[in-house]
Amino acid sequence: MNWLMSARWRMRTTSPIFALVAGIALTPGIALLGGACKLGVYNETETTSGSDTHTSDATTDGGAPEVCLRYVACLKEIDGEAGAEADATHGANGSCWQGDETAAAECLALCDAQLRNFAAAFPDISECDDEGIVSDVEFEIGEAVFDPVDPFLPPVYRKLEDGGTMTVVRGGQGLLMLPFALRGKNFVITEDPNDWDNPKMPNVDMWVDIDGHNVGFGGHFARLNNYSVGFYPLNDGMDTLEHMYIAIIVPDAIADPQTLTGQPGTVHIQLNTFGEPAAIRELEFVVAPEIQGF
């Protein structure tokens, strides 16, 4: 089996849609808290540091995460009645924080997503400002580099610098892709990196633009929503986690892939992890001058 066949080409297309009202469409993914619980994060996979816990700075003395307090305050400005309902569930003494960690995780995920929606929709309402939300999560965007001679060798990680080159790779079955890789730390991973249904599994919302070639959904070259990414610990003594790799497939609508080479592009990745507000990275790149094949 060659690298193309063994790679995970599972492209999730279901977009999480968050209604602009309180307390509905809870999305799995995130945190734990005060009263009965305390907001905390742990790594299900043991690392070489011997430490498998850390506490997020996203909590307030009242117990609720800061992002949820902002979400409630914002909603009260937009719709007082809906804001009061949200306060009873997601506020400082809300029911979200009296149950188990999965329920609390879902509540934090909703707060984070809704506050970002409101910040974009109501930029003049100061209570809806989403700047400065604290997260312990660190991550960087990289490229999976394949050996141009031996397709059976596993790819290696290369950090993608802002303005750096990104290679289009042609696999053994003719599919073309941009292989984005991720490295990071300070977030939960599942013991089994292929446990896609685990609510603690990290996921990304991601889009890629390439000048003159944004022919996909939403006016992007490619877009992924709620796409699960299984991380492995590198055991490098620094608790680094790695995902190798996210295959961004060149759309069929691009008749001549050679027109991609040398074009500037942008990649935007929102990493959603258990127990933390989303972490976002965006950088510019240039498509390498040649398509790599085997």
Short mmCIF file of N, CA, C and O in Angstrom, two decimals, residues 16 18 27-31 105 108-110 112-113 116 135 137 139 182 186-189 198-206 224-231 268-281:
data_model
loop_
_atom_site.label_atom_id
_atom_site.label_comp_id
_atom_site.label_asym_id
_atom_site.label_seq_id
_atom_site.Cartn_x
_atom_site.Cartn_y
_atom_site.Cartn_z
N PRO A 16 -20.52 22.92 11.26
CA PRO A 16 -21.25 23.22 12.47
C PRO A 16 -21.95 24.56 12.32
O PRO A 16 -21.33 25.55 12.02
N PHE A 18 -24.05 27.38 14.20
CA PHE A 18 -24.37 27.84 15.53
C PHE A 18 -25.43 28.93 15.43
O PHE A 18 -25.18 30.00 14.90
N THR A 27 -22.37 22.24 20.88
CA THR A 27 -21.39 21.55 20.06
C THR A 27 -20.39 20.84 20.94
O THR A 27 -19.80 21.44 21.81
N PRO A 28 -20.14 19.51 20.73
CA PRO A 28 -19.21 18.81 21.57
C PRO A 28 -17.83 19.38 21.45
O PRO A 28 -17.44 19.83 20.41
N GLY A 29 -17.10 19.33 22.52
CA GLY A 29 -15.70 19.58 22.39
C GLY A 29 -14.96 20.06 23.58
O GLY A 29 -13.81 19.84 23.61
N ILE A 30 -15.48 20.73 24.61
CA ILE A 30 -14.54 21.52 25.40
C ILE A 30 -14.74 21.51 26.93
O ILE A 30 -15.55 21.20 27.35
N ALA A 31 -14.41 21.78 27.93
CA ALA A 31 -14.10 22.22 29.26
C ALA A 31 -14.81 21.67 30.49
O ALA A 31 -15.59 20.80 30.40
N ALA A 105 -18.04 20.95 28.77
CA ALA A 105 -17.26 21.13 27.55
C ALA A 105 -18.13 21.65 26.42
O ALA A 105 -17.74 22.54 25.67
N LEU A 108 -18.88 25.39 26.96
CA LEU A 108 -17.78 26.29 26.62
C LEU A 108 -17.62 26.41 25.11
O LEU A 108 -17.38 27.49 24.58
N ALA A 109 -17.79 25.30 24.41
CA ALA A 109 -17.67 25.32 22.96
C ALA A 109 -18.71 26.25 22.34
O ALA A 109 -18.42 27.00 21.41
N LEU A 110 -19.94 26.19 22.87
CA LEU A 110 -20.98 27.07 22.35
C LEU A 110 -20.65 28.52 22.64
O LEU A 110 -20.76 29.38 21.76
N ASP A 112 -17.78 29.95 23.02
CA ASP A 112 -16.67 30.38 22.18
C ASP A 112 -17.13 30.66 20.75
O ASP A 112 -16.82 31.70 20.16
N ALA A 113 -17.89 29.71 20.19
CA ALA A 113 -18.35 29.87 18.81
C ALA A 113 -19.33 31.03 18.68
O ALA A 113 -19.25 31.83 17.74
N ARG A 116 -17.70 34.53 18.92
CA ARG A 116 -17.03 34.89 17.66
C ARG A 116 -18.06 35.33 16.61
O ARG A 116 -17.83 36.27 15.85
N SER A 135 -6.20 31.37 26.02
CA SER A 135 -6.11 29.93 25.82
C SER A 135 -4.67 29.50 26.01
O SER A 135 -3.74 30.22 25.63
N VAL A 137 -3.49 26.90 24.59
CA VAL A 137 -3.13 26.11 23.42
C VAL A 137 -2.08 26.83 22.57
O VAL A 137 -2.21 28.02 22.27
N PHE A 139 -0.03 26.17 18.82
CA PHE A 139 0.15 25.31 17.66
C PHE A 139 0.73 26.10 16.50
O PHE A 139 0.66 27.33 16.47
N LEU A 182 0.48 19.75 11.40
CA LEU A 182 0.32 20.59 12.58
C LEU A 182 1.22 20.09 13.71
O LEU A 182 1.41 18.88 13.88
N ASN A 186 -0.05 21.72 24.93
CA ASN A 186 -0.97 22.25 25.93
C ASN A 186 -2.44 22.05 25.57
O ASN A 186 -3.27 22.93 25.79
N PHE A 187 -2.76 20.90 25.01
CA PHE A 187 -4.16 20.58 24.78
C PHE A 187 -4.36 19.07 24.85
O PHE A 187 -3.42 18.28 24.74
N VAL A 188 -5.61 18.69 25.05
CA VAL A 188 -5.98 17.29 25.21
C VAL A 188 -5.87 16.56 23.89
O VAL A 188 -6.26 17.07 22.84
N ILE A 189 -5.33 15.36 23.92
CA ILE A 189 -5.44 14.44 22.80
C ILE A 189 -6.02 13.13 23.33
O ILE A 189 -5.97 12.85 24.52
N ASN A 198 -14.66 10.30 19.65
CA ASN A 198 -14.40 10.75 21.01
C ASN A 198 -14.58 12.26 21.10
O ASN A 198 -13.98 13.00 20.32
N PRO A 199 -15.41 12.77 22.02
CA PRO A 199 -15.62 14.23 22.11
C PRO A 199 -14.37 15.00 22.49
O PRO A 199 -14.33 16.22 22.34
N LYS A 200 -13.33 14.30 22.97
CA LYS A 200 -12.08 14.98 23.30
C LYS A 200 -11.13 15.07 22.11
O LYS A 200 -10.05 15.65 22.22
N MET A 201 -11.53 14.50 20.97
CA MET A 201 -10.69 14.56 19.78
C MET A 201 -10.56 16.00 19.27
O MET A 201 -11.57 16.67 19.05
N PRO A 202 -9.34 16.52 19.09
CA PRO A 202 -9.21 17.85 18.48
C PRO A 202 -9.79 17.87 17.07
O PRO A 202 -9.81 16.84 16.37
N ASN A 203 -10.26 19.01 16.65
CA ASN A 203 -10.74 19.18 15.28
C ASN A 203 -10.39 20.57 14.78
O ASN A 203 -10.08 21.47 15.57
N VAL A 204 -10.44 20.73 13.48
CA VAL A 204 -10.11 22.02 12.89
C VAL A 204 -11.23 22.50 11.99
O VAL A 204 -11.96 21.72 11.38
N ASP A 205 -11.39 23.82 11.96
CA ASP A 205 -12.10 24.52 10.91
C ASP A 205 -11.03 25.24 10.10
O ASP A 205 -10.20 25.97 10.67
N MET A 206 -11.02 25.03 8.80
CA MET A 206 -9.85 25.42 8.01
C MET A 206 -10.28 25.86 6.62
O MET A 206 -11.19 25.27 6.03
N LEU A 224 -12.52 23.03 5.15
CA LEU A 224 -12.88 21.91 6.01
C LEU A 224 -13.56 22.46 7.25
O LEU A 224 -13.13 23.48 7.80
N ASN A 225 -14.58 21.76 7.72
CA ASN A 225 -15.28 22.16 8.93
C ASN A 225 -15.40 20.97 9.87
O ASN A 225 -15.77 19.87 9.42
N ASN A 226 -15.09 21.20 11.15
CA ASN A 226 -15.23 20.15 12.16
C ASN A 226 -14.50 18.88 11.74
O ASN A 226 -15.01 17.77 11.87
N TYR A 227 -13.29 19.04 11.25
CA TYR A 227 -12.50 17.94 10.72
C TYR A 227 -11.58 17.40 11.82
O TYR A 227 -10.69 18.11 12.31
N SER A 228 -11.79 16.17 12.24
CA SER A 228 -11.03 15.57 13.33
C SER A 228 -9.58 15.37 12.94
O SER A 228 -9.26 14.91 11.84
N VAL A 229 -8.67 15.70 13.87
CA VAL A 229 -7.24 15.52 13.63
C VAL A 229 -6.63 14.78 14.82
O VAL A 229 -6.69 15.24 15.95
N GLY A 230 -6.08 13.62 14.55
CA GLY A 230 -5.47 12.81 15.60
C GLY A 230 -4.00 13.17 15.79
O GLY A 230 -3.20 13.08 14.87
N PHE A 231 -3.66 13.62 16.99
CA PHE A 231 -2.28 14.01 17.30
C PHE A 231 -1.54 12.88 18.01
O PHE A 231 -2.14 12.11 18.77
N HIS A 268 -5.79 29.37 6.75
CA HIS A 268 -6.38 29.80 8.01
C HIS A 268 -6.86 28.55 8.73
O HIS A 268 -7.65 27.78 8.18
N ILE A 269 -6.37 28.35 9.95
CA ILE A 269 -6.75 27.16 10.72
C ILE A 269 -7.20 27.56 12.12
O ILE A 269 -6.49 28.28 12.83
N GLN A 270 -8.39 27.10 12.48
CA GLN A 270 -8.90 27.24 13.85
C GLN A 270 -8.86 25.87 14.49
O GLN A 270 -9.55 24.95 14.06
N LEU A 271 -8.02 25.72 15.51
CA LEU A 271 -7.88 24.45 16.22
C LEU A 271 -8.79 24.45 17.43
O LEU A 271 -8.66 25.30 18.33
N ASN A 272 -9.73 23.50 17.48
CA ASN A 272 -10.69 23.38 18.57
C ASN A 272 -10.29 22.19 19.44
O ASN A 272 -10.21 21.06 18.95
N THR A 273 -10.02 22.46 20.71
CA THR A 273 -9.53 21.42 21.61
C THR A 273 -10.34 21.39 22.89
O THR A 273 -10.99 22.37 23.27
N PHE A 274 -10.28 20.27 23.58
CA PHE A 274 -11.06 20.04 24.79
C PHE A 274 -10.56 20.92 25.92
O PHE A 274 -9.39 20.88 26.29
N GLY A 275 -11.47 21.71 26.49
CA GLY A 275 -11.13 22.50 27.66
C GLY A 275 -10.57 23.86 27.38
O GLY A 275 -10.15 24.56 28.30
N GLU A 276 -10.52 24.29 26.12
CA GLU A 276 -9.92 25.57 25.78
C GLU A 276 -10.75 26.29 24.71
O GLU A 276 -11.34 25.63 23.85
N PRO A 277 -10.76 27.62 24.73
CA PRO A 277 -11.28 28.34 23.57
C PRO A 277 -10.45 28.01 22.33
O PRO A 277 -9.30 27.56 22.44
N ALA A 278 -11.01 28.24 21.17
CA ALA A 278 -10.31 27.92 19.93
C ALA A 278 -9.03 28.74 19.80
O ALA A 278 -8.95 29.89 20.23
N ALA A 279 -8.02 28.12 19.18
CA ALA A 279 -6.78 28.81 18.84
C ALA A 279 -6.73 28.96 17.32
O ALA A 279 -7.06 28.02 16.59
N ILE A 280 -6.33 30.13 16.84
CA ILE A 280 -6.39 30.43 15.41
C ILE A 280 -5.02 30.86 14.91
O ILE A 280 -4.33 31.66 15.55
N ARG A 281 -4.63 30.31 13.76
CA ARG A 281 -3.41 30.71 13.09
C ARG A 281 -3.72 30.96 11.62
O ARG A 281 -4.53 30.24 11.02
#
